[in-house]
Short mmCIF file of C-alpha atoms in Angstrom, two decimals:
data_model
loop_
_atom_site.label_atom_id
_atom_site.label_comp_id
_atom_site.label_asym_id
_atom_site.label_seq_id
_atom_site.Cartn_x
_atom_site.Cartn_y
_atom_site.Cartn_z
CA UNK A 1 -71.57 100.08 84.31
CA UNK A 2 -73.74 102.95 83.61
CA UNK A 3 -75.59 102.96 80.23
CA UNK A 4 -74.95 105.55 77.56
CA UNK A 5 -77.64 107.53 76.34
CA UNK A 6 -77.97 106.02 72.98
CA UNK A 7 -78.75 102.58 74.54
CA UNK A 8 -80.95 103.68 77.26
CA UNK A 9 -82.86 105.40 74.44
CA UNK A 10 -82.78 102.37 72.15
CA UNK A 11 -84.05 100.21 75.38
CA UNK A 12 -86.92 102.48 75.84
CA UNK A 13 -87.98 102.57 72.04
CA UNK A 14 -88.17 99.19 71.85
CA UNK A 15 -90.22 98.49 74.89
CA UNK A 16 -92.46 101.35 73.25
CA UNK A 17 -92.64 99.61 69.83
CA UNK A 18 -93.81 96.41 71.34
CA UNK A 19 -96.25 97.57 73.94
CA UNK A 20 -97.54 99.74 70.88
CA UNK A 21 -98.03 96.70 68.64
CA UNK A 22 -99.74 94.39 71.49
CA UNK A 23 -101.71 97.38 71.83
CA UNK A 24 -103.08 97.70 67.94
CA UNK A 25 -103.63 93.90 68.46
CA UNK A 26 -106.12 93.58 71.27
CA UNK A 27 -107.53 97.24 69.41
CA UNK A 28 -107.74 95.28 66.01
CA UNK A 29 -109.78 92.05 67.63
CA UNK A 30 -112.49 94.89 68.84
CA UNK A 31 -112.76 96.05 65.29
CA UNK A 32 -115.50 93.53 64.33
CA UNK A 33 -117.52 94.36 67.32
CA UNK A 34 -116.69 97.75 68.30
CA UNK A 35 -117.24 101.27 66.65
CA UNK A 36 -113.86 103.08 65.91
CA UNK A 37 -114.09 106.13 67.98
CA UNK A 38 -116.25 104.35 71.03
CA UNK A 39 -113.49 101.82 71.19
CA UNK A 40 -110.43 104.81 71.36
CA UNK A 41 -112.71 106.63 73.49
CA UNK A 42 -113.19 103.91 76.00
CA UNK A 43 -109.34 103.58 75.72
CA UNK A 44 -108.66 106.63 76.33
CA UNK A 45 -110.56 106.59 79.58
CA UNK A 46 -109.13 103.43 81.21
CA UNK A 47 -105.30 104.71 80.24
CA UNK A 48 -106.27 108.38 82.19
CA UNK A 49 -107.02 106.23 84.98
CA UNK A 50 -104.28 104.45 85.31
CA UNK A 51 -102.21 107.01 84.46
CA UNK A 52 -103.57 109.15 87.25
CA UNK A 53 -103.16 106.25 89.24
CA UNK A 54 -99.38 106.03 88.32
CA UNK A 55 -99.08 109.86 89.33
CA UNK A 56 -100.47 109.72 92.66
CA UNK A 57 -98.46 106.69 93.34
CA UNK A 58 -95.31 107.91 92.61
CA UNK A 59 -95.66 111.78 93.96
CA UNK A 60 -93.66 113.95 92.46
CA UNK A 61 -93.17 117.47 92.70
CA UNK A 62 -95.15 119.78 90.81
CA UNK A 63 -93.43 121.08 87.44
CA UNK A 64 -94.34 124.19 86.30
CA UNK A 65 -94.23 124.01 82.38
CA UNK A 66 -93.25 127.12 80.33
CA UNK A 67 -94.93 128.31 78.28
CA UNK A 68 -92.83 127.10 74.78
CA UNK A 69 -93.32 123.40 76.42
CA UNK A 70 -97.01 124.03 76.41
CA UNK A 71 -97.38 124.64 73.02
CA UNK A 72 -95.04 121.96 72.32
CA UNK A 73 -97.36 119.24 74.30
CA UNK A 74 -100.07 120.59 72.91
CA UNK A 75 -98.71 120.56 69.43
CA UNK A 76 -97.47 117.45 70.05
CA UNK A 77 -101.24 116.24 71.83
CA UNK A 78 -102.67 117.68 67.82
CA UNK A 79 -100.53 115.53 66.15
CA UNK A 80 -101.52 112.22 68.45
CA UNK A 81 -104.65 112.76 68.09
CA UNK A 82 -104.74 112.82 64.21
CA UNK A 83 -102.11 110.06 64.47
CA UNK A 84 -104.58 107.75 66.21
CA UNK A 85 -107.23 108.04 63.92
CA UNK A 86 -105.34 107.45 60.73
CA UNK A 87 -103.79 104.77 62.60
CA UNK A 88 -106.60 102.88 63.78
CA UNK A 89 -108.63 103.23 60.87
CA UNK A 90 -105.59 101.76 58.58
CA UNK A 91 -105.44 99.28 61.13
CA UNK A 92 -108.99 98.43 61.69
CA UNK A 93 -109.35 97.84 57.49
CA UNK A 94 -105.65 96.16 56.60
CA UNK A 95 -103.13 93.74 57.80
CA UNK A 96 -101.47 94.27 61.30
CA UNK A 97 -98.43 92.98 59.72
CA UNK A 98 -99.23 95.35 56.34
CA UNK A 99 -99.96 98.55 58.69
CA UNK A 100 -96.73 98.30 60.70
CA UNK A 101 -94.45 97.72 57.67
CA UNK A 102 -95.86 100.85 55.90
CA UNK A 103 -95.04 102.49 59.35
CA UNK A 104 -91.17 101.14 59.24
CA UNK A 105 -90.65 104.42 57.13
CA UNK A 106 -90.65 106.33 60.64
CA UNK A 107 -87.17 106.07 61.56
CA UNK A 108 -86.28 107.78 58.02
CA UNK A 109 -88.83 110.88 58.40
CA UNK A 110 -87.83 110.72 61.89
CA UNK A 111 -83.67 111.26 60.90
CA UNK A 112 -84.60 113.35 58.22
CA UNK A 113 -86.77 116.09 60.17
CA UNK A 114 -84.32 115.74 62.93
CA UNK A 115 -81.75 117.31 60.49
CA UNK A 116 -84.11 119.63 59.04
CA UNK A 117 -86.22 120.79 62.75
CA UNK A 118 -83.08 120.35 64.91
CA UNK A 119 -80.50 120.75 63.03
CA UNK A 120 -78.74 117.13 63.70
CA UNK A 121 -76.24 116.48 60.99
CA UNK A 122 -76.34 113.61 58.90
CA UNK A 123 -73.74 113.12 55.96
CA UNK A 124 -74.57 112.11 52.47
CA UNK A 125 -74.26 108.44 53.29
CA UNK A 126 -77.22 108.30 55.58
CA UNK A 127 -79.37 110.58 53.08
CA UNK A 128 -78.53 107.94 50.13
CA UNK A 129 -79.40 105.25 52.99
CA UNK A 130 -82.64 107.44 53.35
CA UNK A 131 -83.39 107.67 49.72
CA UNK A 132 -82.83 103.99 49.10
CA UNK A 133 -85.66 103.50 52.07
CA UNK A 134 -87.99 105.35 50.71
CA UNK A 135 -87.60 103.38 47.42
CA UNK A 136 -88.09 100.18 49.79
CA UNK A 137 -91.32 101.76 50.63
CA UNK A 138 -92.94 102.09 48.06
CA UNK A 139 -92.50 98.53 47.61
CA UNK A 140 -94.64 98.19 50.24
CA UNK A 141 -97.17 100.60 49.89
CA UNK A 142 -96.87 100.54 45.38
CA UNK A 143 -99.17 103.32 44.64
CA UNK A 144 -101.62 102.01 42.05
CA UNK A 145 -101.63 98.15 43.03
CA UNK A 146 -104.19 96.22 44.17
CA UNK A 147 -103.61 96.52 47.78
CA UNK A 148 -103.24 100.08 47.83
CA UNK A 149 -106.68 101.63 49.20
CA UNK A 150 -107.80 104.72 51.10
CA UNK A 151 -106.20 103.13 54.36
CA UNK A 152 -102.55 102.99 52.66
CA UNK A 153 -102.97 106.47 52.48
CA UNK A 154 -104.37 106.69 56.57
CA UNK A 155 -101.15 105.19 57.11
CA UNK A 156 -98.56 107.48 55.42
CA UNK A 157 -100.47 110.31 57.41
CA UNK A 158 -100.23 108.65 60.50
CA UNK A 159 -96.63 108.81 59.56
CA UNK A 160 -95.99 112.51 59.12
CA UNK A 161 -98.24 112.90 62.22
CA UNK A 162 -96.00 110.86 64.14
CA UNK A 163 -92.87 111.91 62.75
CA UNK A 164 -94.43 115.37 63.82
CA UNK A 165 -94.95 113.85 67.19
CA UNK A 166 -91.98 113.04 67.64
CA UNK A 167 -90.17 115.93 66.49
CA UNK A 168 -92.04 118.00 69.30
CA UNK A 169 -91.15 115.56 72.09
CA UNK A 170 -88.03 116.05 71.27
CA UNK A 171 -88.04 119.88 71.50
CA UNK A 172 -89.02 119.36 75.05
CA UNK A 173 -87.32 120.90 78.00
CA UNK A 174 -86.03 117.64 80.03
CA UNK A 175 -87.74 119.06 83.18
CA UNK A 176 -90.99 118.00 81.81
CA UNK A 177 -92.23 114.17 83.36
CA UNK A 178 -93.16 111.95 80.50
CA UNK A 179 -95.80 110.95 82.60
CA UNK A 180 -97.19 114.30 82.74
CA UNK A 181 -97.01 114.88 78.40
CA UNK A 182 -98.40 111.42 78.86
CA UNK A 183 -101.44 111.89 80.30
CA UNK A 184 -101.88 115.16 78.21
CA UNK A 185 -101.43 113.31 75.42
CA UNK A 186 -104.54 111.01 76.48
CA UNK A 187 -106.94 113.70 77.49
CA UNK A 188 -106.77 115.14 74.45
CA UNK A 189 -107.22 111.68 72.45
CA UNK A 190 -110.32 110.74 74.39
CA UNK A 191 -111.66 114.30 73.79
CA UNK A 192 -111.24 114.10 70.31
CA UNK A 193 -112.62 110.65 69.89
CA UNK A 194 -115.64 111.26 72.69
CA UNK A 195 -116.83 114.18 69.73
CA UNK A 196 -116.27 112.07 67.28
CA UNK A 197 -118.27 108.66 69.14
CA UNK A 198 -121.49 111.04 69.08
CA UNK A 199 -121.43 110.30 65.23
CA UNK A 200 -121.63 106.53 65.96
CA UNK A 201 -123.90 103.89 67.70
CA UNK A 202 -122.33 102.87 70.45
CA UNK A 203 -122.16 99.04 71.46
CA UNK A 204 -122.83 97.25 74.70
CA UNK A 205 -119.64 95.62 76.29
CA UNK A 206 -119.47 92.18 76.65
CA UNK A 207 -116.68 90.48 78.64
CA UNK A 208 -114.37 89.73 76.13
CA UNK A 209 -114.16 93.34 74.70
CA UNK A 210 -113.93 94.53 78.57
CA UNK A 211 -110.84 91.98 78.64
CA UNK A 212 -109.59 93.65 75.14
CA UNK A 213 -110.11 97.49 76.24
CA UNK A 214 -108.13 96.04 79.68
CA UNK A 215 -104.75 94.95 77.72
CA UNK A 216 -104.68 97.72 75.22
CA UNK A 217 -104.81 100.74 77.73
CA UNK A 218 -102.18 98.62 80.07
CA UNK A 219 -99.84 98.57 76.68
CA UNK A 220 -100.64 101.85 75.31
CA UNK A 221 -99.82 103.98 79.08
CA UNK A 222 -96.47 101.45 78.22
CA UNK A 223 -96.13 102.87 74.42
CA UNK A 224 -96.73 106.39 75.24
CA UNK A 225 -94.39 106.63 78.18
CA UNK A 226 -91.73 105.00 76.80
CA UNK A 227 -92.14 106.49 73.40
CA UNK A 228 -91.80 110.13 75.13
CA UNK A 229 -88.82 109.11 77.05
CA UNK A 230 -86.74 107.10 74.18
CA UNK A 231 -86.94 110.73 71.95
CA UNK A 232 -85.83 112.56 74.98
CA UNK A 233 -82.74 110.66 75.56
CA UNK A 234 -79.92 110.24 73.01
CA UNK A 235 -79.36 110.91 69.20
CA UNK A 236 -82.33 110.46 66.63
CA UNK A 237 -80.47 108.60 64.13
CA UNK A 238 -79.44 105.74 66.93
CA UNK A 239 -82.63 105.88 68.75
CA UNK A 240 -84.99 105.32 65.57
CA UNK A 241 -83.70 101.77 63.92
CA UNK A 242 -85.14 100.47 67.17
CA UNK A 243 -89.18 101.03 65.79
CA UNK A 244 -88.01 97.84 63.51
CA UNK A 245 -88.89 96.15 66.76
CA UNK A 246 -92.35 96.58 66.23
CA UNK A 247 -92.52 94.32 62.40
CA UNK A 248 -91.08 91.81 63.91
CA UNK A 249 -93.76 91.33 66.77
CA UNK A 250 -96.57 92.81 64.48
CA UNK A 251 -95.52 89.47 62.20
CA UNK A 252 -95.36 87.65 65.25
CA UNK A 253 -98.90 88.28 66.28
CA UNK A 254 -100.35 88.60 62.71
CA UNK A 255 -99.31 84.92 62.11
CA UNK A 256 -100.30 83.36 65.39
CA UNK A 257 -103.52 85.43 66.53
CA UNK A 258 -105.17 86.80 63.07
CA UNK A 259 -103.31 84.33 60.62
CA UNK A 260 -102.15 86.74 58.30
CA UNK A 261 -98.75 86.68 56.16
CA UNK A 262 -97.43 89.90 54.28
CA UNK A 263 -96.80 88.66 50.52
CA UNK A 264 -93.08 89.03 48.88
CA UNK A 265 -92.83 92.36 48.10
CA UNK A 266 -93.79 93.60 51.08
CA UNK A 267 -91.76 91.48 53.08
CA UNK A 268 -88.73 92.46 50.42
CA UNK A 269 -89.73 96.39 50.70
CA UNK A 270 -89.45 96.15 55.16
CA UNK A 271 -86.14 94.45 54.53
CA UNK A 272 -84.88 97.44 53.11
CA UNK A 273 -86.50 100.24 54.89
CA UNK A 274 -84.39 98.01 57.61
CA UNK A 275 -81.22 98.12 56.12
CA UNK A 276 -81.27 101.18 55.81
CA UNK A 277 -82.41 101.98 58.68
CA UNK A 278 -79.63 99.59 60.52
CA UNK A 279 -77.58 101.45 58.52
CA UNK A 280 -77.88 104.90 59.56
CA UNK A 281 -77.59 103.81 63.58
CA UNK A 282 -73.99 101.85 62.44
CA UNK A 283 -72.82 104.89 60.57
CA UNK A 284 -73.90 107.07 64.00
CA UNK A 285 -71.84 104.95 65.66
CA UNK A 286 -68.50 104.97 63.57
CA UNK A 287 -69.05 108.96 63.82
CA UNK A 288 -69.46 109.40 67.26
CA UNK A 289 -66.37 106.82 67.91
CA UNK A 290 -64.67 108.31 65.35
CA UNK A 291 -64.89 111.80 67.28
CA UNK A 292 -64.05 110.94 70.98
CA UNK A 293 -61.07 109.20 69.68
CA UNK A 294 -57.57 111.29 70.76
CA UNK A 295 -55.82 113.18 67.83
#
């Protein structure tokens, strides 16, 4: 039985969340050892290989891109490469477990500028389901506590550059390989973060970060292929829920590898951002139903 395209998205955005998270944990052990923008730089390198790799293997047949879709990868490239700083840096200071449930608010900003980019309808339902997550995050992030430093605020812009992201990917013609936006995608990461490494002192590898830079570019080439392919395919609002994926594994690992344990309220806040997120892919669902039945 052929899948729709709801759950082939859904598939591919959660093999994207948890490649990404297995990812930020092999890129979170370098932190102690590693400069920030040597380590994404070195990254970025090994995943253009591989990606290359990938392309030659498989052989496809050149593409030729319009012009809109250029601007949109390249838009799209702007927005990854701001993402990954923010990102890292959160992630490098803060909790794995912390950084990911801050980033739970994603499938909301991701709904929401689907209806106000694209045009996607959602009802009032899923906007009170949106409203109610954003109250869930602030339980999370609570502006003015004692946990909330700089890097809270790294990660809420990683989240409007990813919502961005996403957004863009979405506007893509389907012609366009997700290999190719891809590999893009990576250039323009390790160009950003080679300028930025000349800032730094680089360190000398040892085996163990060699082994480290090894899993996360075999994850991330995962994460970003997947990632491009899941907003391609189906609806926004059934596709997104699926990032909820990555707390689960991001609590996972931050328990067994870095023993770390988000407190109450933040564990109470990425129940609700989850709800409500749940929520907006059951309503989808009743729609869509709803609409194919015969009248």
């Amino acid at each position: 039985m052929a899948l729709s395209d709801n759950i082939r998205g859904a598939v591919f955005m959660t093999g994207s969340m948890v490649a990404f998270t297995i990812n930020d944990a092999a890129m979170k052990m370098l932190a102690p050892d590693m400069p920030l923008f040597q380590a994404i730089f070195l990254r970025s390198f090994a995943v253009s290989l591989l990606l290359l790799v990938v392309i030659y293997i498989r052989r496809r047949p050149k593409v030729d891109i319009s012009r809109k879709d250029q601007k949109l990868i390249f838009y799209r490239g702007v927005a990854e490469v701001l993402g990954a700083i923010f990102f890292l840096s959160a992630l490098f200071n803060m909790p794995i477990a912390n950084v990911t449930a801050i980033l739970q608010v994603l499938p909301l900003t991701v709904t929401l500028a689907g209806a106000v980019f694209l045009g996607e309808a959602i009802g009032w339902r899923r906007m009170i389901a949106i409203l109610i997550g954003f109250a869930g995050v602030l339980l999370i992030v609570r502006p003015g506590g004692e946990g909330f430093t700089i890097y809270s605020i790294f990660a809420l812009l990683a989240v409007v550059c990813v919502t961005l992201r996403d957004i863009a990917a979405r506007k893509l013609s389907q012609s366009v390989p997700s290999i190719s936006v891809a590999l893009i995608t990576v250039l323009m990461i390790g160009a950003a973060s080679g300028v930025g490494s000349l800032t730094q002192d680089w360190v000398v590898l040892d085996i163990s970060m060699i082994g480290l830079l090894a899993v996360a570019s075999s994850f991330v080439i995962g994460g970003y292929i997947f990632s491009v392919s899941a907003m391609r395919t189906g609806d926004i609002a059934a596709i997104t829920p699926f990032r909820y994926t990555a707390l689960l594994t991001a609590l996972i690992i931050g328990l067994l590898v870095f023993g770390e344990w988000p407190d109450g309220l933040t564990l109470l806040g990425s129940a609700i951002v989850a709800g409500t997120g749940l929520y907006t892919l059951l309503r989808e669902h009743r729609l869509a139903s709803k609409a194919l039945r015969p009248r």
